[in-house]
Amino acid sequence: MSAQAGWYPDPGGGNGLYRYWDGKAWSAATSPNPSAPPPSLGLVNPVAPPAPTPAGQGGQGYGGQGYGGQGSAYAAYQQTTKRRTPWGWWLAGGALVVVIVVIAVLAVRATTGLGAAASPPGGQGSQNACPQPKEETVEPGQDPNDGRVHGGPLSYPELDSPWALPAPDDRVPFGTDVRVQTVLDQADYDGTGKGHDWVASVLVAELQAGDGFFSPEDGSKIVVKCILGTFYGPAAVTSDVTVNKAATIDGHDAWIVESELHFDIPGLRTKGERLIVAIVATGTRSGLFYASIPDTQPTLLEPARQALAQLTVTE
């Protein structure tokens, strides 16, 4: 059975690009936005510009405890990443050649009838780069009592005070089986009395499958995009990427991203925070490590990095 129509990571190798699968054949059109509308019919029609995403409604989340719409923060993250890659022009030229070859092959297949039953790579289409959180009922005491915080296939040594005890959480849109430790940074920062607290956080989880997570690097891109698009409401966020690299965590392939975020949210004392994301390939599952440390709590950054350094994998 052919996979459902949708945007999938570009099989032609386009860095950060998605190609549309209509259920029978690949489109020649690509897009950096996996939530874009389907492209116009035909092999050589250009991609329609992505529809702008409106800001969402406030709610509780991490770091900036509110969910908002996707803004320009991820674009800034991508631009910073590109500036830090000296081989970018060579890679872009190579990717263009690959795309031209793929388009030529697709055109031949379209005219000869070949490849009509071809299927895209495994996994579900990336219809939504930031999937909705899953409600979970977590049974108490199901994790080992070994002094570590277990979430999905990952664990780290439990952090001492001022970190709160580990707790489950069902608000993380890109993770399931979440365990998080937090430190209060500013209570009721928006003055609404609705419990919108700003916190430092460290969490581990299982990466939610089925939304384009085909490798640790792919997973890191989508998770960072989701974080920048949902955790800071409508505020403009700039991202200065300091780490974006492949790694090995407990013998498993991983990808680590660290970035200094800057923003100005009404009522909030901190004007930035450090973002750390690690995606770990653990066989049939993928693990997620995420930390957000407000600039007003710099002493919490080292414990977060130690937690990352001491991650272990449970198969």
JSON list of C-alpha atoms in Angstrom, two decimals, residues 70 73-78 81 129-130 174 207 213 216-232 237 239 241 243-244 255-259 261 275-279 288-290:
[
{"chain": "A", "resi": 70, "resn": "GLN", "atom": "CA", "xyz": [5.42, 29.67, 14.56]},
{"chain": "A", "resi": 73, "resn": "ALA", "atom": "CA", "xyz": [12.85, 32.26, 15.18]},
{"chain": "A", "resi": 74, "resn": "TYR", "atom": "CA", "xyz": [13.52, 29.01, 13.32]},
{"chain": "A", "resi": 75, "resn": "ALA", "atom": "CA", "xyz": [14.40, 30.96, 10.19]},
{"chain": "A", "resi": 76, "resn": "ALA", "atom": "CA", "xyz": [16.97, 32.87, 12.25]},
{"chain": "A", "resi": 77, "resn": "TYR", "atom": "CA", "xyz": [18.26, 29.55, 13.61]},
{"chain": "A", "resi": 78, "resn": "GLN", "atom": "CA", "xyz": [18.67, 28.23, 10.08]},
{"chain": "A", "resi": 81, "resn": "THR", "atom": "CA", "xyz": [23.56, 27.59, 11.15]},
{"chain": "A", "resi": 129, "resn": "ALA", "atom": "CA", "xyz": [6.15, 19.76, 12.12]},
{"chain": "A", "resi": 130, "resn": "CYS", "atom": "CA", "xyz": [4.94, 20.24, 15.69]},
{"chain": "A", "resi": 174, "resn": "PHE", "atom": "CA", "xyz": [7.31, 16.35, 20.43]},
{"chain": "A", "resi": 207, "resn": "LEU", "atom": "CA", "xyz": [10.72, 11.26, 20.62]},
{"chain": "A", "resi": 213, "resn": "PHE", "atom": "CA", "xyz": [12.12, 11.79, 12.45]},
{"chain": "A", "resi": 216, "resn": "PRO", "atom": "CA", "xyz": [18.98, 12.25, 14.85]},
{"chain": "A", "resi": 217, "resn": "GLU", "atom": "CA", "xyz": [19.85, 15.31, 12.76]},
{"chain": "A", "resi": 218, "resn": "ASP", "atom": "CA", "xyz": [16.37, 15.39, 11.17]},
{"chain": "A", "resi": 219, "resn": "GLY", "atom": "CA", "xyz": [14.83, 15.02, 14.61]},
{"chain": "A", "resi": 220, "resn": "SER", "atom": "CA", "xyz": [16.88, 17.89, 16.02]},
{"chain": "A", "resi": 221, "resn": "LYS", "atom": "CA", "xyz": [15.76, 20.23, 13.21]},
{"chain": "A", "resi": 222, "resn": "ILE", "atom": "CA", "xyz": [12.08, 19.49, 13.73]},
{"chain": "A", "resi": 223, "resn": "VAL", "atom": "CA", "xyz": [12.26, 19.65, 17.54]},
{"chain": "A", "resi": 224, "resn": "VAL", "atom": "CA", "xyz": [14.13, 22.98, 17.50]},
{"chain": "A", "resi": 225, "resn": "LYS", "atom": "CA", "xyz": [11.61, 24.34, 15.01]},
{"chain": "A", "resi": 226, "resn": "CYS", "atom": "CA", "xyz": [8.78, 23.22, 17.27]},
{"chain": "A", "resi": 227, "resn": "ILE", "atom": "CA", "xyz": [10.38, 24.75, 20.37]},
{"chain": "A", "resi": 228, "resn": "LEU", "atom": "CA", "xyz": [11.01, 28.11, 18.73]},
{"chain": "A", "resi": 229, "resn": "GLY", "atom": "CA", "xyz": [7.53, 28.14, 17.26]},
{"chain": "A", "resi": 230, "resn": "THR", "atom": "CA", "xyz": [5.51, 27.17, 20.33]},
{"chain": "A", "resi": 231, "resn": "PHE", "atom": "CA", "xyz": [7.22, 28.00, 23.63]},
{"chain": "A", "resi": 232, "resn": "TYR", "atom": "CA", "xyz": [7.53, 31.77, 23.29]},
{"chain": "A", "resi": 237, "resn": "VAL", "atom": "CA", "xyz": [13.07, 35.17, 19.16]},
{"chain": "A", "resi": 239, "resn": "SER", "atom": "CA", "xyz": [18.86, 32.24, 17.98]},
{"chain": "A", "resi": 241, "resn": "VAL", "atom": "CA", "xyz": [23.66, 28.58, 17.52]},
{"chain": "A", "resi": 243, "resn": "VAL", "atom": "CA", "xyz": [26.72, 23.78, 18.84]},
{"chain": "A", "resi": 244, "resn": "ASN", "atom": "CA", "xyz": [25.19, 21.81, 15.96]},
{"chain": "A", "resi": 255, "resn": "TRP", "atom": "CA", "xyz": [22.81, 14.92, 17.32]},
{"chain": "A", "resi": 256, "resn": "ILE", "atom": "CA", "xyz": [23.28, 17.87, 19.69]},
{"chain": "A", "resi": 257, "resn": "VAL", "atom": "CA", "xyz": [22.13, 21.47, 19.24]},
{"chain": "A", "resi": 258, "resn": "GLU", "atom": "CA", "xyz": [22.90, 24.28, 21.68]},
{"chain": "A", "resi": 259, "resn": "SER", "atom": "CA", "xyz": [21.78, 27.85, 21.12]},
{"chain": "A", "resi": 261, "resn": "LEU", "atom": "CA", "xyz": [18.02, 32.51, 22.53]},
{"chain": "A", "resi": 275, "resn": "LEU", "atom": "CA", "xyz": [18.57, 25.90, 24.69]},
{"chain": "A", "resi": 276, "resn": "ILE", "atom": "CA", "xyz": [20.07, 22.38, 24.59]},
{"chain": "A", "resi": 277, "resn": "VAL", "atom": "CA", "xyz": [18.55, 19.58, 22.49]},
{"chain": "A", "resi": 278, "resn": "ALA", "atom": "CA", "xyz": [19.95, 16.08, 21.98]},
{"chain": "A", "resi": 279, "resn": "ILE", "atom": "CA", "xyz": [18.33, 13.39, 19.83]},
{"chain": "A", "resi": 288, "resn": "LEU", "atom": "CA", "xyz": [15.04, 13.18, 23.45]},
{"chain": "A", "resi": 289, "resn": "PHE", "atom": "CA", "xyz": [17.00, 15.32, 25.93]},
{"chain": "A", "resi": 290, "resn": "TYR", "atom": "CA", "xyz": [15.92, 18.95, 26.29]}
]
